[in-house]
């Protein structure tokens, strides 16, 4: 991190303003080589200054240059941000001049990586920045903000402090047995302490499912036989003609996707190929994809024709989704019914006429009820949402089970302390107190360039 990096920080494309970010010990020196205006070496920190970017005697653009001196910057290095007109040619030329004068093109996420390595943010806050950039709904935005401002990190730090106190007491018992004021950690006392840690982690893990639901959305798959109205349902939910609709069975042979927001939660909807036995190779592949999507879905919308009797394929499909969040949609209620409701699940049935756009609001309300989305409106959205962090907590739970088993088998406390220390280290990995270089490289490579 001894070199000075630069990158375009705004999205590619034409815009009113484009920003180029520079960070490093030589940021002011390098920018000064191509900037004409008040000397950047003498102006006050955290000021914005008007000038021109020059390539020798040729003016490239009029700019506003923000100068921010270390350590009160995002990376805790000297940072310069050049605000130019949003021309792609202008931005690329300025970046080219910076690189030719000593900057290196930043890797994806390298500014945030430097902020982490320099102690400006922790790993959870860094992941929050990425989620903040990618957030698509107000609730996912709030979760990301809670990560960026440290609320999630504090939750993990509180857990680490609890573990640290247990370890400290065990160490005192071992090294200073004569110290009467120290709390004696017997197996019974350790059992109570570990149960407290377990309850807190289970709560975080349970709530993380809600957090992931908010940040990634509800993966929703529409399934059913051909010509039951799946594609029309998708189009009605999205309020656009996304899928092709015809009377020809097997029209949809690949998945068609779209997204809507319901109560601030993203519904990622997939229309699948009609499920039926077929000799057509292409359609058969589409049916196989339907079953694959069904397995990965958070919510399954099974569409059935009101004017047709249930077939053996319908019954088979119902059996396959019985352990899923399922809403059964009886479509074409404007036609005479031939449905035997005794063969259907007793709950979560919505009657619709997709053609007449009847029942769409009822379906949305059922989704809100099924996922308890109304409750989220009044909930403190402090959740752990990254798969990495949740995976670490699952490892912690395995260690807790090992400790509980050790307590039952009268394993000495000082032996069990090994697993307790491992828990403390694992929790440190969540916020980046302990980490492996390979993990850091992988995590920050997922960021966009310029961030």
Short mmCIF file of C-alpha atoms in Angstrom, two decimals, residues 26-408:
data_model
loop_
_atom_site.label_atom_id
_atom_site.label_comp_id
_atom_site.label_asym_id
_atom_site.label_seq_id
_atom_site.Cartn_x
_atom_site.Cartn_y
_atom_site.Cartn_z
CA UNK A 26 1.79 11.10 -3.41
CA UNK A 27 -1.82 11.96 -4.28
CA UNK A 28 -1.35 15.74 -3.91
CA UNK A 29 2.05 15.70 -5.63
CA UNK A 30 0.82 13.71 -8.67
CA UNK A 31 -2.42 15.67 -9.17
CA UNK A 32 -0.47 18.93 -8.90
CA UNK A 33 1.50 17.92 -12.01
CA UNK A 34 -1.63 18.10 -14.19
CA UNK A 35 -3.65 20.74 -12.28
CA UNK A 36 -3.59 24.48 -12.87
CA UNK A 37 -5.05 26.59 -10.10
CA UNK A 38 -4.16 27.47 -6.52
CA UNK A 39 -1.30 25.27 -5.31
CA UNK A 40 -2.74 22.08 -3.82
CA UNK A 41 0.24 21.79 -1.46
CA UNK A 42 -0.71 24.92 0.50
CA UNK A 43 -4.52 24.95 0.49
CA UNK A 44 -6.48 23.84 3.55
CA UNK A 45 -7.59 20.27 3.88
CA UNK A 46 -11.21 19.33 3.10
CA UNK A 47 -11.70 22.19 0.65
CA UNK A 48 -12.97 22.28 -2.92
CA UNK A 49 -10.95 24.25 -5.44
CA UNK A 50 -11.58 25.40 -9.01
CA UNK A 51 -8.95 24.85 -11.68
CA UNK A 52 -8.08 23.15 -14.95
CA UNK A 53 -6.59 19.79 -15.86
CA UNK A 54 -3.77 20.30 -18.37
CA UNK A 55 -1.83 18.00 -20.65
CA UNK A 56 1.23 20.19 -21.03
CA UNK A 57 -0.24 23.33 -22.68
CA UNK A 58 -3.54 21.71 -23.71
CA UNK A 59 -6.57 22.11 -21.42
CA UNK A 60 -8.45 18.84 -20.92
CA UNK A 61 -11.29 20.06 -18.68
CA UNK A 62 -12.40 22.58 -16.11
CA UNK A 63 -12.63 20.82 -12.75
CA UNK A 64 -13.36 21.12 -9.05
CA UNK A 65 -10.69 19.40 -6.96
CA UNK A 66 -11.43 18.23 -3.40
CA UNK A 67 -8.32 17.94 -1.23
CA UNK A 68 -8.50 15.77 1.90
CA UNK A 69 -5.34 15.19 3.90
CA UNK A 70 -4.66 12.12 6.03
CA UNK A 71 -5.69 10.84 8.48
CA UNK A 72 -9.23 12.29 8.32
CA UNK A 73 -10.14 10.60 5.04
CA UNK A 74 -11.93 7.42 3.96
CA UNK A 75 -8.65 5.55 3.38
CA UNK A 76 -6.69 7.42 6.10
CA UNK A 77 -4.33 8.43 3.28
CA UNK A 78 -4.18 11.70 1.36
CA UNK A 79 -7.20 11.67 -0.96
CA UNK A 80 -8.00 13.87 -3.94
CA UNK A 81 -11.26 13.76 -5.85
CA UNK A 82 -11.37 15.41 -9.26
CA UNK A 83 -14.89 16.45 -10.29
CA UNK A 84 -14.94 16.90 -14.06
CA UNK A 85 -17.64 17.03 -16.70
CA UNK A 86 -19.08 13.56 -17.23
CA UNK A 87 -17.63 12.95 -20.68
CA UNK A 88 -16.17 9.45 -21.03
CA UNK A 89 -13.32 10.84 -23.12
CA UNK A 90 -12.52 13.52 -20.52
CA UNK A 91 -12.55 11.08 -17.58
CA UNK A 92 -10.38 8.54 -19.40
CA UNK A 93 -7.89 11.23 -20.44
CA UNK A 94 -7.55 12.55 -16.88
CA UNK A 95 -7.09 9.01 -15.57
CA UNK A 96 -4.47 8.37 -18.29
CA UNK A 97 -2.57 11.53 -17.22
CA UNK A 98 -2.63 10.47 -13.57
CA UNK A 99 -1.26 7.03 -14.39
CA UNK A 100 1.46 8.44 -16.65
CA UNK A 101 2.51 10.75 -13.79
CA UNK A 102 2.89 8.03 -11.16
CA UNK A 103 -0.50 6.65 -10.12
CA UNK A 104 -1.48 3.02 -10.43
CA UNK A 105 -4.96 2.01 -11.61
CA UNK A 106 -6.84 0.85 -8.50
CA UNK A 107 -8.10 -2.70 -8.28
CA UNK A 108 -11.85 -3.25 -7.68
CA UNK A 109 -12.64 -2.33 -4.08
CA UNK A 110 -9.10 -1.16 -3.35
CA UNK A 111 -10.12 2.17 -1.77
CA UNK A 112 -12.40 0.33 0.67
CA UNK A 113 -9.72 -2.32 1.22
CA UNK A 114 -7.25 0.41 2.23
CA UNK A 115 -9.86 1.88 4.57
CA UNK A 116 -10.11 -1.54 6.23
CA UNK A 117 -6.36 -2.26 6.38
CA UNK A 118 -5.71 1.24 7.77
CA UNK A 119 -8.28 0.72 10.55
CA UNK A 120 -10.85 3.20 9.23
CA UNK A 121 -13.62 0.56 8.99
CA UNK A 122 -13.99 -3.09 9.98
CA UNK A 123 -14.89 -5.98 7.70
CA UNK A 124 -18.61 -5.92 8.47
CA UNK A 125 -18.75 -2.19 7.71
CA UNK A 126 -16.88 -2.84 4.44
CA UNK A 127 -19.43 -5.46 3.43
CA UNK A 128 -22.15 -2.97 4.38
CA UNK A 129 -20.70 -0.48 1.88
CA UNK A 130 -21.02 -3.05 -0.90
CA UNK A 131 -24.61 -3.83 0.15
CA UNK A 132 -25.35 -0.09 0.32
CA UNK A 133 -24.27 0.29 -3.31
CA UNK A 134 -26.32 -2.74 -4.38
CA UNK A 135 -29.46 -2.05 -2.31
CA UNK A 136 -32.67 -1.97 -4.36
CA UNK A 137 -35.31 -1.30 -1.69
CA UNK A 138 -35.64 1.03 1.29
CA UNK A 139 -35.38 -1.83 3.79
CA UNK A 140 -32.24 -3.29 2.21
CA UNK A 141 -30.82 0.24 2.30
CA UNK A 142 -31.52 0.50 6.05
CA UNK A 143 -29.82 -2.84 6.72
CA UNK A 144 -26.75 -1.70 4.77
CA UNK A 145 -26.66 1.63 6.64
CA UNK A 146 -26.75 -0.24 9.97
CA UNK A 147 -23.71 -2.22 8.83
CA UNK A 148 -21.86 0.86 7.61
CA UNK A 149 -22.47 2.83 10.81
CA UNK A 150 -21.19 -0.02 12.98
CA UNK A 151 -24.38 -1.29 14.64
CA UNK A 152 -23.85 -4.83 13.34
CA UNK A 153 -20.16 -4.73 14.29
CA UNK A 154 -21.06 -3.68 17.83
CA UNK A 155 -23.39 -6.67 18.10
CA UNK A 156 -20.45 -8.99 17.30
CA UNK A 157 -18.07 -7.05 19.58
CA UNK A 158 -20.49 -7.50 22.48
CA UNK A 159 -20.43 -11.25 21.86
CA UNK A 160 -16.62 -11.26 21.75
CA UNK A 161 -16.51 -9.33 25.03
CA UNK A 162 -18.72 -11.96 26.65
CA UNK A 163 -16.37 -14.71 25.44
CA UNK A 164 -13.33 -12.69 26.48
CA UNK A 165 -14.63 -12.41 30.05
CA UNK A 166 -15.13 -16.19 30.22
CA UNK A 167 -11.56 -16.78 28.96
CA UNK A 168 -10.13 -14.19 31.40
CA UNK A 169 -11.83 -15.85 34.38
CA UNK A 170 -10.56 -19.29 33.34
CA UNK A 171 -7.02 -17.91 32.97
CA UNK A 172 -7.15 -16.29 36.43
CA UNK A 173 -8.40 -19.55 37.95
CA UNK A 174 -5.48 -21.42 36.36
CA UNK A 175 -2.67 -18.91 36.97
CA UNK A 176 -3.82 -17.42 40.30
CA UNK A 177 -5.85 -20.08 42.15
CA UNK A 178 -5.26 -18.23 45.42
CA UNK A 179 -7.01 -15.06 44.11
CA UNK A 180 -10.28 -15.17 46.04
CA UNK A 181 -12.08 -12.31 44.26
CA UNK A 182 -12.04 -14.11 40.90
CA UNK A 183 -15.17 -15.94 39.80
CA UNK A 184 -14.49 -19.69 39.83
CA UNK A 185 -15.42 -21.20 36.46
CA UNK A 186 -16.73 -24.67 37.25
CA UNK A 187 -18.34 -26.88 34.59
CA UNK A 188 -21.78 -25.77 35.84
CA UNK A 189 -20.84 -22.10 35.60
CA UNK A 190 -19.34 -22.67 32.14
CA UNK A 191 -22.54 -24.41 31.08
CA UNK A 192 -24.59 -21.31 32.01
CA UNK A 193 -22.15 -18.99 30.23
CA UNK A 194 -22.12 -21.09 27.05
CA UNK A 195 -25.93 -21.29 27.05
CA UNK A 196 -26.06 -17.47 27.14
CA UNK A 197 -23.65 -17.25 24.18
CA UNK A 198 -25.63 -19.92 22.31
CA UNK A 199 -28.94 -18.07 22.78
CA UNK A 200 -27.48 -14.83 21.46
CA UNK A 201 -25.95 -16.51 18.41
CA UNK A 202 -29.14 -18.45 17.64
CA UNK A 203 -31.04 -15.16 17.73
CA UNK A 204 -28.58 -13.59 15.28
CA UNK A 205 -28.78 -16.62 12.97
CA UNK A 206 -32.59 -16.68 13.06
CA UNK A 207 -32.77 -12.97 12.30
CA UNK A 208 -30.13 -13.30 9.57
CA UNK A 209 -32.65 -15.29 7.52
CA UNK A 210 -34.90 -12.23 7.55
CA UNK A 211 -31.94 -10.02 6.74
CA UNK A 212 -30.97 -12.10 3.73
CA UNK A 213 -34.60 -12.08 2.62
CA UNK A 214 -34.56 -8.29 2.66
CA UNK A 215 -31.20 -7.85 0.96
CA UNK A 216 -31.49 -10.52 -1.74
CA UNK A 217 -35.28 -10.68 -2.07
CA UNK A 218 -37.75 -13.57 -2.16
CA UNK A 219 -36.91 -15.98 -4.95
CA UNK A 220 -40.36 -16.75 -6.36
CA UNK A 221 -41.01 -19.46 -8.94
CA UNK A 222 -44.25 -19.78 -10.92
CA UNK A 223 -44.95 -23.40 -11.86
CA UNK A 224 -47.80 -25.41 -13.37
CA UNK A 225 -48.88 -27.24 -16.50
CA UNK A 226 -48.74 -25.53 -19.90
CA UNK A 227 -51.47 -22.97 -20.65
CA UNK A 228 -52.61 -22.41 -17.05
CA UNK A 229 -51.70 -18.70 -17.15
CA UNK A 230 -48.17 -18.65 -15.66
CA UNK A 231 -46.74 -16.17 -18.16
CA UNK A 232 -49.83 -13.96 -17.92
CA UNK A 233 -49.47 -13.98 -14.12
CA UNK A 234 -45.83 -12.88 -14.43
CA UNK A 235 -46.82 -10.07 -16.80
CA UNK A 236 -49.61 -8.91 -14.45
CA UNK A 237 -47.34 -8.90 -11.41
CA UNK A 238 -44.64 -6.96 -13.26
CA UNK A 239 -47.21 -4.78 -15.03
CA UNK A 240 -45.40 -5.28 -18.32
CA UNK A 241 -45.37 -7.76 -21.22
CA UNK A 242 -42.26 -9.63 -20.09
CA UNK A 243 -43.24 -13.15 -21.16
CA UNK A 244 -44.72 -14.31 -24.45
CA UNK A 245 -48.33 -15.45 -24.07
CA UNK A 246 -50.01 -17.76 -26.62
CA UNK A 247 -52.55 -20.58 -26.63
CA UNK A 248 -49.85 -22.98 -27.84
CA UNK A 249 -48.73 -25.40 -25.15
CA UNK A 250 -45.00 -25.23 -24.46
CA UNK A 251 -44.50 -21.61 -25.54
CA UNK A 252 -42.29 -20.90 -22.49
CA UNK A 253 -39.28 -23.21 -22.83
CA UNK A 254 -36.77 -21.29 -20.75
CA UNK A 255 -37.03 -19.26 -17.57
CA UNK A 256 -38.25 -15.64 -17.78
CA UNK A 257 -37.40 -13.34 -14.87
CA UNK A 258 -38.51 -10.01 -13.38
CA UNK A 259 -38.67 -8.20 -10.03
CA UNK A 260 -41.21 -6.13 -8.08
CA UNK A 261 -41.20 -4.63 -4.60
CA UNK A 262 -43.87 -5.66 -2.08
CA UNK A 263 -43.83 -3.79 1.24
CA UNK A 264 -40.21 -2.84 0.61
CA UNK A 265 -39.13 -6.44 -0.10
CA UNK A 266 -37.92 -7.47 -3.54
CA UNK A 267 -39.86 -10.29 -5.16
CA UNK A 268 -37.59 -11.97 -7.74
CA UNK A 269 -40.08 -13.80 -9.96
CA UNK A 270 -39.25 -16.60 -12.37
CA UNK A 271 -41.74 -17.94 -14.92
CA UNK A 272 -40.87 -21.52 -15.81
CA UNK A 273 -41.67 -23.92 -18.61
CA UNK A 274 -44.98 -25.75 -18.30
CA UNK A 275 -44.57 -29.04 -16.44
CA UNK A 276 -45.68 -31.99 -18.54
CA UNK A 277 -44.34 -35.19 -20.08
CA UNK A 278 -42.95 -34.38 -23.53
CA UNK A 279 -40.78 -35.92 -26.25
CA UNK A 280 -39.58 -32.51 -27.46
CA UNK A 281 -35.90 -32.27 -26.44
CA UNK A 282 -35.90 -28.46 -26.01
CA UNK A 283 -39.13 -28.47 -24.01
CA UNK A 284 -37.84 -31.37 -21.88
CA UNK A 285 -34.78 -29.28 -20.93
CA UNK A 286 -37.15 -26.42 -20.00
CA UNK A 287 -39.18 -28.75 -17.73
CA UNK A 288 -35.97 -29.94 -16.02
CA UNK A 289 -35.00 -26.30 -15.42
CA UNK A 290 -38.45 -25.73 -13.88
CA UNK A 291 -37.80 -28.43 -11.29
CA UNK A 292 -34.30 -27.06 -10.58
CA UNK A 293 -35.68 -23.55 -9.97
CA UNK A 294 -38.44 -24.99 -7.79
CA UNK A 295 -35.86 -26.63 -5.50
CA UNK A 296 -34.02 -23.31 -4.95
CA UNK A 297 -37.15 -21.16 -4.49
CA UNK A 298 -38.17 -19.31 -1.31
CA UNK A 299 -41.75 -19.15 -2.58
CA UNK A 300 -43.60 -21.34 -5.09
CA UNK A 301 -46.71 -20.10 -6.92
CA UNK A 302 -48.47 -23.19 -8.28
CA UNK A 303 -51.01 -22.23 -10.95
CA UNK A 304 -53.92 -24.60 -11.61
CA UNK A 305 -56.77 -24.27 -14.12
CA UNK A 306 -60.16 -23.86 -12.45
CA UNK A 307 -61.97 -25.46 -15.41
CA UNK A 308 -59.90 -28.65 -15.50
CA UNK A 309 -59.77 -31.65 -13.20
CA UNK A 310 -56.51 -32.20 -11.33
CA UNK A 311 -54.22 -34.60 -13.18
CA UNK A 312 -51.65 -37.06 -11.84
CA UNK A 313 -48.96 -34.53 -12.84
CA UNK A 314 -50.66 -31.85 -10.69
CA UNK A 315 -50.73 -34.24 -7.71
CA UNK A 316 -47.08 -35.16 -8.27
CA UNK A 317 -46.07 -31.49 -8.41
CA UNK A 318 -48.03 -30.77 -5.20
CA UNK A 319 -46.13 -33.57 -3.47
CA UNK A 320 -42.80 -32.11 -4.59
CA UNK A 321 -43.53 -28.65 -3.13
CA UNK A 322 -45.29 -29.66 0.10
CA UNK A 323 -42.31 -28.53 2.22
CA UNK A 324 -41.98 -25.19 0.43
CA UNK A 325 -43.64 -21.84 1.07
CA UNK A 326 -46.51 -22.52 -1.32
CA UNK A 327 -49.39 -20.46 -2.63
CA UNK A 328 -51.84 -22.39 -4.81
CA UNK A 329 -53.43 -20.18 -7.44
CA UNK A 330 -56.73 -21.30 -8.95
CA UNK A 331 -56.84 -19.44 -12.25
CA UNK A 332 -59.72 -18.83 -14.66
CA UNK A 333 -62.39 -18.50 -11.95
CA UNK A 334 -64.64 -16.94 -14.62
CA UNK A 335 -65.07 -20.46 -16.01
CA UNK A 336 -67.04 -23.38 -14.47
CA UNK A 337 -65.02 -25.16 -11.76
CA UNK A 338 -63.94 -28.79 -12.04
CA UNK A 339 -61.45 -28.64 -9.13
CA UNK A 340 -61.61 -31.18 -6.29
CA UNK A 341 -60.45 -28.97 -3.39
CA UNK A 342 -59.96 -32.04 -1.18
CA UNK A 343 -56.85 -32.81 -3.21
CA UNK A 344 -55.33 -29.36 -2.56
CA UNK A 345 -53.52 -27.96 0.51
CA UNK A 346 -55.99 -26.46 2.98
CA UNK A 347 -54.13 -23.13 3.32
CA UNK A 348 -52.85 -20.36 1.07
CA UNK A 349 -55.25 -20.75 -1.84
CA UNK A 350 -55.89 -17.70 -4.02
CA UNK A 351 -58.64 -17.66 -6.65
CA UNK A 352 -57.83 -15.49 -9.66
CA UNK A 353 -58.74 -14.55 -13.17
CA UNK A 354 -55.37 -13.54 -14.55
CA UNK A 355 -56.96 -12.64 -17.88
CA UNK A 356 -59.27 -10.13 -16.15
CA UNK A 357 -56.57 -9.07 -13.67
CA UNK A 358 -58.65 -10.25 -10.72
CA UNK A 359 -56.92 -11.41 -7.54
CA UNK A 360 -53.51 -9.74 -7.97
CA UNK A 361 -53.86 -7.65 -4.78
CA UNK A 362 -55.12 -10.70 -2.86
CA UNK A 363 -52.01 -12.59 -3.99
CA UNK A 364 -49.71 -9.77 -2.87
CA UNK A 365 -51.46 -9.62 0.52
CA UNK A 366 -51.03 -13.37 0.94
CA UNK A 367 -47.29 -13.03 0.28
CA UNK A 368 -47.11 -10.24 2.87
CA UNK A 369 -48.90 -12.50 5.36
CA UNK A 370 -46.85 -15.61 4.55
CA UNK A 371 -43.51 -13.86 5.07
CA UNK A 372 -44.75 -11.58 7.87
CA UNK A 373 -43.57 -8.54 5.91
CA UNK A 374 -45.74 -6.07 7.83
CA UNK A 375 -43.75 -6.81 11.00
CA UNK A 376 -40.54 -5.74 9.28
CA UNK A 377 -41.85 -2.19 8.98
CA UNK A 378 -41.50 -1.72 12.78
CA UNK A 379 -38.40 -3.89 13.30
CA UNK A 380 -34.90 -2.63 14.08
CA UNK A 381 -33.14 -3.76 10.91
CA UNK A 382 -29.81 -4.68 12.53
CA UNK A 383 -29.05 -7.97 10.82
CA UNK A 384 -26.03 -9.98 9.79
CA UNK A 385 -26.61 -10.71 6.10
CA UNK A 386 -23.38 -11.84 4.44
CA UNK A 387 -23.03 -15.55 3.67
CA UNK A 388 -19.44 -15.38 4.90
CA UNK A 389 -20.45 -14.13 8.36
CA UNK A 390 -23.37 -16.54 8.66
CA UNK A 391 -21.07 -19.43 7.71
CA UNK A 392 -18.67 -18.40 10.49
CA UNK A 393 -21.50 -18.30 13.03
CA UNK A 394 -22.52 -21.81 12.00
CA UNK A 395 -18.93 -22.91 12.73
CA UNK A 396 -19.25 -21.24 16.14
CA UNK A 397 -22.43 -23.22 16.81
CA UNK A 398 -20.54 -26.45 16.07
CA UNK A 399 -17.89 -25.49 18.62
CA UNK A 400 -20.60 -24.69 21.17
CA UNK A 401 -22.07 -28.17 20.66
CA UNK A 402 -18.59 -29.62 21.21
CA UNK A 403 -18.21 -27.63 24.47
CA UNK A 404 -21.64 -28.74 25.70
CA UNK A 405 -20.73 -32.35 24.98
CA UNK A 406 -17.44 -31.86 26.82
CA UNK A 407 -19.27 -30.50 29.87
CA UNK A 408 -21.53 -33.58 29.92
#
